[in-house]
Amino acid sequence: MNPAPDKHDLPFETARMAAELEAVRRVLEYAQGQFSLSIAVCNSPALRDHLIAKLQHPSTSVRVVHVASECSDVLSDVRSDTKDTGQEAIFIVGLETIIKSDGGDESILQSLNASRELWAKTLPVPVVLWVPDFVARRLMAFARDFWRYLSHRFEFVADTGAGTASESQHYFGDIAMAASLSEDEKRFRIAELQQRINSVGDEPSGSLRSHVFEWLNELAYLHYVLGGLDKAEEMLRKSLDVETKLGRLEGMASDYGNLGLIHRTRGDIDKAEELFRKSLEIEEKLGRLEGMASQYGNLGLIHQTRGDLDKARSMLHKALAINEKLGRLEGVASDCGSLALIHETRGDLDKAEEMLRKALDAWEKLGRRDGMAIAFGNLGLLHRSRGDLDKAEEMHRKALQINETLGRLEGTASQYGNLGLIHQARGHLDKAEKMLRKALKINEKLGRLEGMAIQYGNLGVIHQTRGEFDKSEEMFRKALDIDEKLARARGMAIHYGNLGLLHQKRGDLDKAESMYRTAFEIDEKLGRLEGMANHYGNLGSVAEQRGELAEARALWIKARDLFEQIGVPHRVEQTQDNLDALPPDDPK
């Protein structure tokens, strides 16, 4: 998404709902073993279920009772459902199925009034009723005796006055703010924004329209970062439809760009590029530098995915120049991070680290934890390339902690995968597989093909190390199929290299050499020196197995020199050991 450059404080309603969740936790803790009756007002079933899941943890046994639509006596159903379960708290949901906003529920309300004293006598635990706002109002008005037993009321709905949004409200869909919300706060914010949008109706009037567009854009971002790509696309297409009818070019450009990000995440690179170019065309027409920089950056990532690093670098430098001119720190941070990956691919690890440190500094100044997580994760990859596994793990765990707090599923998956590679490098294969499968599961949930390909490839290495060659090949082929569809050259080179190792272990040196040479050609085109060095090393090993010792020596010397050039000392040492183990050159 294209975050706004300004950073504001956490919205009042979002912060208030976070405090409400903590209040519920305290009630459950302090009221253990005794009856208390509370009501939690929440209009969003999705948010309600999320909050209940957050409150259900191993140290507290919470029983959730779903009221059936044919229920006539709530207490009787609750007692029947909780008999002999040993729960420490009871949550009741579904009252909206039997209590109606337009009446016809008088017998239910009368039953609640009549049974008020029995609740305390028969349920010696905290009880929380989870209801939408209209049910709370019906209980307060028509079940007053029951209502008086309530000791706590918790509100998980936005305060929008009398049901219409005021044009003076200041929630403008600030995505820079939204990016730093915790997962819970993001879900609170979704419920709040959805309620505001619903309250203004399908045709907001006057200047209120701009507020609605901002809210839709922020909603799309929140769904996107929490893994709800379909919901995010729905919000953006709704916004784009209205923006197009009104001829609001700036909004159309933003929507096209954000839709491009969704397609890129799904692996539809061609569609993503088409949408980024639509956005760029409008931004250039408007002369809007900030928007132009965002789309130059996005197009740079498209070229990078395809392996055209020169075009990627050109686009990213265009974006960086504009962002530096505008003093737009967020853009500078993003562009420096992307350029760092190009330097890393080409083996210039010192330059890559310099760019990552510049990005991290900018994210820290902005207080943008999502950006900090990306920078920490990439620094971890850098340290792993240099062989410093302890430092790499430290960076990846920092990144994972932030991503889990923010609910960033894509980032969480990446760091599980990176930690899996750390365990693998240390020889802890079971721990590695566990992490890699966590990463794969999240990427499958997101429909993120690139992430799936990466983890299939990593799992293939695990199986190969265990000697499970058929399973290993299956994983490598899955990974290769996806990356070929995505035209993701770097991934293709890695998978061909891994298939080469597999054939070599099976003793098929001709197939192994063919795979290594295919991988080498791709990495040479990318200018990816680390990959080229690996392939030289592997081809040297094939030559050595064939008894072609002069060829092996020449290839290992090339590998050693490249590893030395890019600053990977542990690989220099390994390759030199191979060279030292060869017999002396024949004096002839």
Coordinates of C-alpha atoms in Angstrom, one line a residue:
M1 CA 0.0 0.0 0.0
N2 CA 1.1 3.6 -0.4
P3 CA 1.3 4.9 3.2
A4 CA 0.7 8.6 4.0
P5 CA 3.9 10.5 4.9
D6 CA 2.6 12.1 8.1
K7 CA 2.5 10.1 11.4
H8 CA -0.3 10.8 13.9
D9 CA -1.1 9.4 17.3
L10 CA -3.1 6.2 17.7
P11 CA -6.8 7.0 17.1
F12 CA -8.7 7.4 20.3
E13 CA -11.3 4.7 19.6
T14 CA -8.7 2.2 18.7
A15 CA -6.7 2.9 21.8
R16 CA -9.8 2.8 23.9
M17 CA -10.8 -0.7 22.5
A18 CA -7.4 -2.0 23.3
A19 CA -7.8 -0.8 26.9
E20 CA -11.3 -2.5 27.0
L21 CA -9.7 -5.9 26.0
E22 CA -7.3 -5.5 28.9
A23 CA -10.2 -4.7 31.2
V24 CA -11.9 -8.0 30.2
R25 CA -8.7 -9.9 31.0
R26 CA -8.6 -8.3 34.4
V27 CA -12.2 -9.2 35.2
L28 CA -11.6 -12.9 34.2
E29 CA -8.5 -12.9 36.4
Y30 CA -9.9 -11.3 39.5
A31 CA -13.4 -12.8 39.4
Q32 CA -12.2 -16.5 39.2
G33 CA -14.4 -18.8 41.3
Q34 CA -17.3 -16.4 41.7
F35 CA -20.2 -15.2 39.7
S36 CA -20.1 -11.9 37.9
L37 CA -22.2 -10.8 34.9
S38 CA -20.6 -8.6 32.2
I39 CA -21.7 -7.5 28.7
A40 CA -19.3 -6.9 25.8
V41 CA -20.9 -4.9 23.0
C42 CA -19.4 -5.7 19.6
N43 CA -21.1 -5.2 16.2
S44 CA -18.6 -7.2 14.2
P45 CA -18.8 -11.1 14.5
A46 CA -15.3 -11.3 13.0
L47 CA -13.8 -9.0 15.6
R48 CA -15.9 -10.7 18.4
D49 CA -14.5 -14.1 17.4
H50 CA -11.0 -12.7 17.3
L51 CA -11.2 -11.1 20.7
I52 CA -12.6 -14.3 22.2
A53 CA -9.8 -16.3 20.7
K54 CA -7.3 -13.8 22.2
L55 CA -8.9 -14.3 25.6
Q56 CA -8.8 -18.1 25.4
H57 CA -5.4 -19.0 26.5
P58 CA -4.0 -22.1 28.2
S59 CA -4.1 -20.6 31.7
T60 CA -7.8 -19.8 31.5
S61 CA -10.5 -22.4 30.7
V62 CA -13.2 -20.4 28.8
R63 CA -16.4 -22.1 27.6
V64 CA -18.1 -20.4 24.7
V65 CA -21.8 -21.1 24.5
H66 CA -23.6 -20.4 21.2
V67 CA -27.3 -19.6 21.7
A68 CA -29.5 -21.5 19.3
S69 CA -32.1 -19.7 17.2
E70 CA -34.9 -21.8 18.8
C71 CA -33.8 -21.1 22.3
S72 CA -36.5 -20.0 24.7
D73 CA -34.6 -20.0 28.0
V74 CA -31.0 -18.8 27.8
L75 CA -30.0 -19.8 31.3
S76 CA -31.3 -23.4 30.8
D77 CA -29.3 -23.7 27.6
V78 CA -26.1 -22.3 29.2
R79 CA -26.4 -24.6 32.2
S80 CA -26.9 -27.6 29.9
D81 CA -23.9 -26.7 27.7
T82 CA -21.5 -26.1 30.6
K83 CA -22.4 -29.0 32.8
D84 CA -19.4 -30.9 34.1
T85 CA -16.9 -29.0 31.9
G86 CA -14.9 -27.3 34.7
Q87 CA -14.7 -23.9 33.0
E88 CA -13.4 -20.8 34.7
A89 CA -15.4 -18.4 32.6
I90 CA -18.4 -18.5 30.3
F91 CA -18.8 -16.4 27.1
I92 CA -22.3 -16.4 25.6
V93 CA -22.7 -15.5 21.9
G94 CA -25.6 -15.5 19.5
L95 CA -28.2 -13.6 21.5
E96 CA -28.9 -11.5 18.4
T97 CA -30.6 -14.7 16.9
I98 CA -33.4 -14.6 19.5
I99 CA -33.5 -10.9 20.5
K100 CA -34.7 -8.8 17.6
S101 CA -34.2 -5.1 16.9
D102 CA -37.9 -4.7 15.9
G103 CA -39.5 -6.7 18.8
G104 CA -41.2 -10.0 18.9
D105 CA -38.8 -11.2 21.6
E106 CA -40.8 -10.3 24.7
S107 CA -40.9 -13.9 26.1
I108 CA -37.1 -14.1 26.0
L109 CA -36.7 -10.8 27.8
Q110 CA -39.2 -11.9 30.4
S111 CA -37.4 -15.1 30.9
L112 CA -34.1 -13.3 31.5
N113 CA -35.8 -11.0 34.1
A114 CA -37.4 -14.0 35.9
S115 CA -34.2 -16.0 36.0
R116 CA -31.9 -13.2 37.2
E117 CA -31.2 -14.6 40.7
L118 CA -30.6 -18.1 39.4
W119 CA -27.7 -17.0 37.3
A120 CA -25.7 -16.1 40.5
K121 CA -26.7 -19.3 42.3
T122 CA -25.9 -21.8 39.5
L123 CA -22.9 -20.3 37.7
P124 CA -20.1 -19.6 40.1
V125 CA -17.8 -18.1 37.4
P126 CA -17.5 -14.9 35.4
V127 CA -20.1 -14.7 32.6
V128 CA -19.7 -12.4 29.6
L129 CA -22.5 -11.7 27.1
W130 CA -21.1 -10.8 23.7
V131 CA -23.9 -8.9 21.9
P132 CA -24.3 -6.2 19.2
D133 CA -25.3 -2.7 20.2
F134 CA -29.1 -3.2 19.4
V135 CA -29.3 -6.3 21.8
A136 CA -27.6 -4.3 24.6
R137 CA -30.2 -1.5 24.1
R138 CA -33.1 -4.1 24.1
L139 CA -31.8 -5.7 27.3
M140 CA -31.4 -2.3 29.0
A141 CA -34.9 -1.2 28.1
F142 CA -36.9 -4.4 28.4
A143 CA -35.0 -6.7 30.8
R144 CA -34.2 -4.1 33.5
D145 CA -34.1 -6.5 36.4
F146 CA -31.6 -8.7 34.6
W147 CA -29.7 -5.7 33.4
R148 CA -29.1 -4.5 37.0
Y149 CA -27.0 -7.6 37.7
L150 CA -24.4 -6.4 35.2
S151 CA -21.2 -5.5 36.9
H152 CA -19.2 -4.5 33.9
R153 CA -19.9 -3.2 30.4
F154 CA -17.2 -3.3 27.7
E155 CA -17.5 -1.5 24.4
F156 CA -15.9 -2.7 21.2
V157 CA -17.8 -0.4 18.8
A158 CA -16.8 3.0 17.5
D159 CA -18.5 6.0 18.9
T160 CA -20.1 7.7 15.9
G161 CA -22.6 9.9 17.7
A162 CA -26.1 9.5 16.6
G163 CA -25.4 7.2 13.7
T164 CA -24.1 9.7 11.1
A165 CA -20.5 10.6 10.6
S166 CA -19.7 14.3 11.1
E167 CA -17.8 16.1 8.4
S168 CA -15.5 17.5 11.1
Q169 CA -14.1 14.0 12.0
H170 CA -10.4 13.8 11.6
Y171 CA -9.9 10.1 10.8
F172 CA -8.4 10.4 7.3
G173 CA -7.2 6.8 6.8
D174 CA -3.6 7.5 7.9
I175 CA -1.9 4.4 6.8
A176 CA 1.5 5.4 8.3
M177 CA -0.3 5.2 11.7
A178 CA -2.2 2.0 10.8
A179 CA 1.0 0.2 9.9
S180 CA 2.3 0.5 13.5
L181 CA -0.9 -0.8 15.2
S182 CA -0.7 -4.1 16.9
E183 CA -2.8 -7.0 15.5
D184 CA -5.6 -6.4 18.0
E185 CA -5.5 -2.7 17.3
K186 CA -5.7 -3.3 13.6
R187 CA -8.8 -5.4 14.1
F188 CA -10.4 -2.8 16.3
R189 CA -9.6 -0.2 13.7
I190 CA -11.3 -2.3 11.0
A191 CA -14.5 -2.6 13.0
E192 CA -14.4 1.2 13.7
L193 CA -13.8 2.2 10.1
Q194 CA -16.5 -0.3 8.8
Q195 CA -19.0 1.2 11.2
R196 CA -18.2 4.7 10.1
I197 CA -18.5 3.8 6.4
N198 CA -21.8 2.0 7.1
S199 CA -23.1 5.0 9.0
V200 CA -22.7 7.4 6.0
G201 CA -24.6 5.2 3.6
D202 CA -23.9 4.5 -0.1
E203 CA -23.9 8.1 -1.3
P204 CA -22.0 10.3 1.2
S205 CA -22.5 14.0 0.5
G206 CA -20.1 16.9 0.1
S207 CA -16.7 16.8 1.6
L208 CA -17.6 13.7 3.5
R209 CA -16.8 11.7 0.3
S210 CA -13.0 12.3 0.7
H211 CA -13.2 10.9 4.3
V212 CA -14.9 7.8 3.0
F213 CA -12.3 7.3 0.3
E214 CA -9.5 7.5 2.9
W215 CA -11.4 5.1 5.2
L216 CA -11.8 2.6 2.3
N217 CA -8.1 2.9 1.5
E218 CA -7.1 2.3 5.1
L219 CA -9.5 -0.6 5.4
A220 CA -7.9 -2.1 2.3
Y221 CA -4.5 -1.7 3.8
L222 CA -5.5 -3.3 7.1
H223 CA -7.1 -6.3 5.4
Y224 CA -4.0 -6.6 3.1
V225 CA -1.5 -6.7 5.9
L226 CA -3.6 -9.1 8.0
G227 CA -3.7 -11.5 5.0
G228 CA -7.2 -10.7 3.7
L229 CA -6.2 -10.1 0.1
D230 CA -9.8 -10.7 -1.3
K231 CA -11.3 -8.3 1.2
A232 CA -8.6 -5.7 0.5
E233 CA -9.3 -6.0 -3.2
E234 CA -13.0 -5.6 -2.6
M235 CA -12.4 -2.3 -0.7
L236 CA -10.1 -0.9 -3.4
R237 CA -12.4 -1.8 -6.2
K238 CA -15.3 -0.2 -4.4
S239 CA -13.2 2.9 -4.0
L240 CA -12.0 2.8 -7.6
D241 CA -15.5 2.5 -8.9
V242 CA -16.6 5.7 -7.1
E243 CA -13.4 7.6 -7.8
T244 CA -13.8 6.8 -11.5
K245 CA -17.4 8.0 -11.6
L246 CA -16.4 11.2 -9.9
G247 CA -13.3 11.6 -12.1
R248 CA -11.0 11.9 -9.1
L249 CA -7.7 11.1 -10.8
E250 CA -5.5 11.2 -7.7
G251 CA -7.7 8.6 -6.0
M252 CA -7.8 6.4 -9.1
A253 CA -3.9 6.5 -9.2
S254 CA -3.7 5.4 -5.6
D255 CA -6.2 2.6 -6.1
Y256 CA -4.5 1.3 -9.2
G257 CA -1.1 1.2 -7.4
N258 CA -2.5 -0.6 -4.4
L259 CA -4.4 -3.1 -6.5
G260 CA -1.0 -3.7 -8.2
L261 CA 0.5 -4.6 -4.8
I262 CA -2.2 -7.2 -4.2
H263 CA -1.6 -8.8 -7.6
R264 CA 2.2 -8.8 -7.0
T265 CA 1.6 -10.6 -3.6
R266 CA -0.5 -13.2 -5.4
G267 CA 2.3 -13.7 -8.0
D268 CA 0.5 -12.2 -11.0
I269 CA 3.4 -10.0 -12.0
D270 CA 2.1 -9.0 -15.4
K271 CA -1.2 -7.7 -14.0
A272 CA 0.7 -6.0 -11.2
E273 CA 2.9 -4.2 -13.8
E274 CA -0.2 -3.2 -15.8
L275 CA -1.8 -1.6 -12.7
F276 CA 1.4 0.2 -11.6
R277 CA 1.8 1.7 -15.1
K278 CA -1.8 2.9 -15.1
S279 CA -1.1 4.6 -11.8
L280 CA 2.2 6.1 -13.0
E281 CA 0.5 7.4 -16.1
I282 CA -2.0 9.3 -14.0
E283 CA 0.6 10.5 -11.5
E284 CA 2.8 11.9 -14.3
K285 CA -0.2 13.6 -15.9
L286 CA -1.0 15.3 -12.5
G287 CA 2.7 16.1 -12.0
R288 CA 2.4 14.5 -8.6
L289 CA 6.0 13.6 -7.6
E290 CA 5.2 11.5 -4.5
G291 CA 2.9 9.2 -6.5
M292 CA 5.4 9.0 -9.3
A293 CA 8.1 7.9 -6.8
S294 CA 5.9 5.2 -5.4
Q295 CA 5.2 3.7 -8.8
Y296 CA 8.8 3.9 -9.9
G297 CA 9.6 2.0 -6.8
N298 CA 6.9 -0.6 -7.4
L299 CA 8.0 -1.1 -11.0
G300 CA 11.6 -1.5 -9.8
L301 CA 10.4 -4.4 -7.7
I302 CA 8.7 -6.0 -10.7
H303 CA 12.0 -5.8 -12.7
Q304 CA 13.9 -7.2 -9.7
T305 CA 11.5 -10.2 -9.5
R306 CA 12.1 -10.9 -13.2
G307 CA 15.8 -10.7 -12.7
D308 CA 16.4 -7.5 -14.8
L309 CA 18.5 -5.8 -12.1
D310 CA 19.7 -3.0 -14.4
K311 CA 16.1 -1.9 -15.1
A312 CA 15.2 -2.4 -11.4
R313 CA 18.1 -0.3 -10.3
S314 CA 17.2 2.5 -12.7
M315 CA 13.6 2.6 -11.5
L316 CA 14.6 2.6 -7.8
H317 CA 17.1 5.4 -8.3
K318 CA 14.4 7.5 -10.0
A319 CA 12.2 6.9 -7.0
L320 CA 15.0 7.6 -4.5
A321 CA 15.9 10.9 -6.2
I322 CA 12.3 12.1 -6.0
N323 CA 11.9 11.0 -2.4
E324 CA 15.2 12.6 -1.3
K325 CA 14.1 15.8 -3.1
L326 CA 10.8 15.8 -1.3
G327 CA 12.4 14.9 2.0
R328 CA 10.1 12.0 2.2
L329 CA 11.8 9.6 4.7
E330 CA 9.4 6.8 4.2
G331 CA 10.1 6.6 0.5
V332 CA 13.9 6.9 1.1
A333 CA 13.7 4.0 3.5
S334 CA 11.8 1.8 1.1
D335 CA 14.0 2.6 -1.9
C336 CA 17.2 2.0 0.1
G337 CA 15.9 -1.3 1.3
S338 CA 15.1 -2.4 -2.3
L339 CA 18.5 -1.2 -3.6
A340 CA 20.2 -3.1 -0.8
L341 CA 18.8 -6.4 -2.2
I342 CA 20.2 -5.6 -5.6
H343 CA 23.6 -5.0 -4.1
E344 CA 23.3 -8.2 -2.1
T345 CA 22.4 -10.2 -5.2
R346 CA 25.4 -8.8 -7.0
G347 CA 27.6 -9.7 -4.1
D348 CA 28.4 -6.3 -2.8
L349 CA 27.6 -7.1 0.8
D350 CA 29.2 -3.9 2.2
K351 CA 27.1 -1.6 0.0
A352 CA 24.0 -3.7 0.8
E353 CA 24.6 -3.3 4.5
E354 CA 25.2 0.5 4.1
M355 CA 21.8 0.8 2.3
L356 CA 20.0 -1.3 4.9
R357 CA 21.4 0.7 7.7
K358 CA 20.3 3.9 6.0
A359 CA 16.8 2.4 5.6
L360 CA 16.7 1.2 9.2
D361 CA 17.7 4.7 10.5
A362 CA 14.9 6.3 8.5
W363 CA 12.3 3.7 9.7
E364 CA 13.4 4.3 13.3
K365 CA 13.1 8.1 12.9
L366 CA 9.6 7.6 11.6
G367 CA 8.7 5.1 14.4
R368 CA 7.5 2.7 11.7
R369 CA 7.9 -0.7 13.2
D370 CA 6.8 -2.5 10.0
G371 CA 9.7 -1.0 8.1
M372 CA 12.1 -1.7 10.9
A373 CA 11.0 -5.4 10.8
I374 CA 11.8 -5.6 7.1
A375 CA 15.2 -4.0 7.6
F376 CA 16.1 -6.3 10.5
G377 CA 15.1 -9.3 8.4
N378 CA 17.3 -8.2 5.5
L379 CA 20.2 -7.6 7.8
G380 CA 19.7 -11.1 9.1
L381 CA 20.1 -12.4 5.5
L382 CA 23.2 -10.4 5.1
H383 CA 24.8 -11.8 8.3
R384 CA 23.9 -15.3 7.2
S385 CA 25.6 -14.8 3.8
R386 CA 28.7 -13.8 5.8
G387 CA 28.5 -16.9 8.0
D388 CA 27.6 -15.1 11.2
L389 CA 24.6 -17.3 12.2
D390 CA 24.3 -15.9 15.7
K391 CA 24.0 -12.3 14.5
A392 CA 21.6 -13.4 11.7
E393 CA 19.4 -15.2 14.2
E394 CA 19.3 -12.1 16.4
M395 CA 18.1 -10.0 13.5
H396 CA 15.5 -12.5 12.4
R397 CA 14.1 -12.8 15.9
K398 CA 13.8 -9.0 16.2
A399 CA 12.0 -9.0 12.9
L400 CA 9.7 -11.9 13.9
Q401 CA 8.7 -10.3 17.2
I402 CA 7.7 -7.0 15.4
N403 CA 5.8 -8.8 12.7
E404 CA 3.9 -11.0 15.1
T405 CA 3.0 -8.0 17.2
L406 CA 1.7 -6.1 14.2
G407 CA -0.1 -9.1 12.7
R408 CA 2.0 -8.9 9.5
L409 CA 1.5 -12.4 8.1
E410 CA 3.8 -12.0 5.1
G411 CA 6.6 -10.8 7.3
T412 CA 6.0 -13.4 9.9
A413 CA 6.2 -16.2 7.3
S414 CA 9.4 -14.7 5.9
Q415 CA 11.1 -14.8 9.3
Y416 CA 9.9 -18.3 10.2
G417 CA 11.5 -19.3 6.9
N418 CA 14.8 -17.4 7.7
L419 CA 15.0 -19.0 11.2
G420 CA 14.4 -22.3 9.6
L421 CA 17.5 -21.8 7.4
I422 CA 19.5 -20.8 10.5
H423 CA 18.5 -24.1 12.2
Q424 CA 19.3 -26.0 9.0
A425 CA 22.8 -24.4 8.8
R426 CA 23.4 -25.6 12.4
G427 CA 22.3 -29.1 11.5
H428 CA 19.0 -29.0 13.5
L429 CA 16.9 -30.4 10.8
D430 CA 13.7 -31.1 12.8
K431 CA 13.7 -27.6 14.2
A432 CA 14.3 -26.3 10.7
E433 CA 11.5 -28.2 9.1
K434 CA 9.1 -27.0 11.8
M435 CA 9.9 -23.4 11.1
L436 CA 9.7 -23.9 7.3
R437 CA 6.3 -25.6 7.5
K438 CA 5.0 -22.7 9.6
A439 CA 6.2 -20.3 6.9
L440 CA 4.7 -22.5 4.1
K441 CA 1.3 -22.7 5.9
I442 CA 1.1 -18.9 6.1
N443 CA 2.1 -18.3 2.5
E444 CA -0.5 -20.9 1.4
K445 CA -3.1 -19.0 3.4
L446 CA -2.1 -15.7 1.8
G447 CA -2.0 -17.3 -1.7
R448 CA 1.6 -15.8 -1.9
L449 CA 3.2 -17.9 -4.6
E450 CA 6.7 -16.5 -4.3
G451 CA 6.8 -17.4 -0.6
M452 CA 5.4 -20.9 -1.3
A453 CA 8.2 -21.4 -3.9
I454 CA 10.9 -20.3 -1.4
Q455 CA 9.7 -22.7 1.3
Y456 CA 9.2 -25.7 -1.1
G457 CA 12.8 -25.2 -2.1
N458 CA 14.0 -24.9 1.5
L459 CA 12.0 -28.1 2.5
G460 CA 13.6 -29.8 -0.5
V461 CA 17.1 -29.2 1.0
I462 CA 15.9 -30.6 4.3
H463 CA 14.7 -33.8 2.6
Q464 CA 17.9 -34.0 0.6
T465 CA 20.1 -33.7 3.7
R466 CA 18.2 -36.6 5.2
G467 CA 18.7 -38.7 2.1
E468 CA 15.0 -38.6 1.1
F469 CA 15.8 -37.9 -2.5
D470 CA 12.4 -38.5 -4.1
K471 CA 10.7 -36.2 -1.6
S472 CA 13.4 -33.7 -2.1
E473 CA 13.0 -33.7 -5.9
E474 CA 9.2 -33.3 -5.5
M475 CA 9.8 -30.2 -3.4
F476 CA 12.3 -28.7 -5.8
R477 CA 10.1 -29.3 -8.8
K478 CA 7.1 -27.6 -7.1
A479 CA 9.3 -24.6 -6.3
L480 CA 10.7 -24.5 -9.9
D481 CA 7.2 -24.7 -11.4
I482 CA 6.0 -21.7 -9.4
D483 CA 9.1 -19.6 -10.1
E484 CA 9.0 -20.3 -13.8
K485 CA 5.4 -19.1 -13.8
L486 CA 6.4 -16.0 -11.9
A487 CA 9.5 -15.6 -14.2
R488 CA 11.4 -15.2 -10.9
A489 CA 14.9 -15.8 -12.2
R490 CA 16.8 -15.8 -8.8
G491 CA 14.5 -18.6 -7.5
M492 CA 14.9 -20.6 -10.7
A493 CA 18.7 -20.5 -10.4
I494 CA 18.5 -21.7 -6.8
H495 CA 16.2 -24.6 -7.7
Y496 CA 18.3 -25.7 -10.7
G497 CA 21.4 -25.6 -8.5
N498 CA 19.6 -27.7 -5.8
L499 CA 18.4 -30.2 -8.5
G500 CA 22.1 -30.4 -9.6
L501 CA 23.1 -31.4 -6.1
L502 CA 20.4 -34.0 -6.0
H503 CA 21.5 -35.6 -9.2
Q504 CA 25.1 -35.5 -8.1
K505 CA 24.2 -37.4 -4.9
R506 CA 22.4 -40.0 -7.0
G507 CA 25.5 -40.4 -9.1
D508 CA 24.1 -38.9 -12.3
L509 CA 27.0 -36.5 -13.0
D510 CA 25.8 -35.6 -16.5
K511 CA 22.4 -34.4 -15.2
A512 CA 24.0 -32.7 -12.3
E513 CA 26.4 -30.7 -14.6
S514 CA 23.5 -29.7 -16.9
M515 CA 21.5 -28.4 -13.9
Y516 CA 24.5 -26.5 -12.6
R517 CA 25.2 -24.9 -16.0
T518 CA 21.6 -23.8 -16.3
A519 CA 21.7 -22.2 -12.9
F520 CA 25.1 -20.6 -13.7
E521 CA 23.7 -19.0 -16.9
I522 CA 20.8 -17.5 -15.0
D523 CA 23.0 -16.1 -12.1
E524 CA 25.5 -14.8 -14.6
K525 CA 22.8 -12.9 -16.4
L526 CA 21.6 -11.5 -13.0
G527 CA 25.2 -10.6 -12.0
R528 CA 24.6 -12.6 -8.9
L529 CA 28.2 -13.4 -7.8
E530 CA 27.3 -15.6 -4.8
G531 CA 25.3 -17.9 -7.0
M532 CA 28.0 -18.0 -9.7
A533 CA 30.6 -18.9 -7.0
N534 CA 28.4 -21.7 -5.7
H535 CA 27.9 -23.1 -9.2
Y536 CA 31.7 -22.9 -10.0
G537 CA 32.2 -24.9 -6.7
N538 CA 29.6 -27.5 -7.6
L539 CA 30.9 -27.9 -11.2
G540 CA 34.4 -28.3 -9.7
S541 CA 33.1 -31.1 -7.5
V542 CA 31.6 -32.9 -10.6
A543 CA 35.0 -32.5 -12.4
E544 CA 36.8 -33.9 -9.4
Q545 CA 34.5 -36.9 -9.2
R546 CA 35.2 -37.6 -12.9
G547 CA 38.9 -37.5 -12.2
E548 CA 39.3 -34.2 -14.2
L549 CA 41.5 -32.7 -11.5
A550 CA 42.9 -29.8 -13.6
E551 CA 39.3 -28.7 -14.5
A552 CA 38.3 -29.1 -10.8
R553 CA 41.2 -26.9 -9.7
A554 CA 40.4 -24.2 -12.3
L555 CA 36.7 -24.1 -11.2
W556 CA 37.4 -24.0 -7.5
I557 CA 39.9 -21.2 -8.0
K558 CA 37.2 -19.2 -9.7
A559 CA 34.8 -20.0 -6.9
R560 CA 37.3 -19.1 -4.2
D561 CA 38.1 -15.8 -5.8
L562 CA 34.5 -14.8 -6.2
F563 CA 33.7 -15.7 -2.5
E564 CA 36.7 -13.6 -1.6
Q565 CA 35.5 -10.7 -3.7
I566 CA 32.0 -10.6 -2.1
G567 CA 33.3 -11.0 1.4
V568 CA 32.2 -14.5 2.5
P569 CA 35.3 -15.8 4.4
H570 CA 33.9 -19.1 5.5
R571 CA 33.2 -20.1 1.9
V572 CA 36.7 -19.0 0.9
E573 CA 38.1 -21.3 3.6
Q574 CA 35.9 -24.2 2.5
T575 CA 36.9 -23.9 -1.1
Q576 CA 40.6 -23.5 -0.3
D577 CA 40.3 -26.8 1.7
N578 CA 39.1 -28.5 -1.5
L579 CA 42.0 -27.1 -3.4
D580 CA 44.5 -28.1 -0.8
A581 CA 43.1 -31.7 -0.9
L582 CA 43.9 -32.0 -4.6
P583 CA 47.2 -33.7 -5.5
P584 CA 50.0 -31.3 -6.8
D585 CA 49.8 -30.3 -10.5
D586 CA 51.5 -32.7 -12.9
P587 CA 54.9 -31.0 -13.7
K588 CA 54.3 -32.0 -17.3

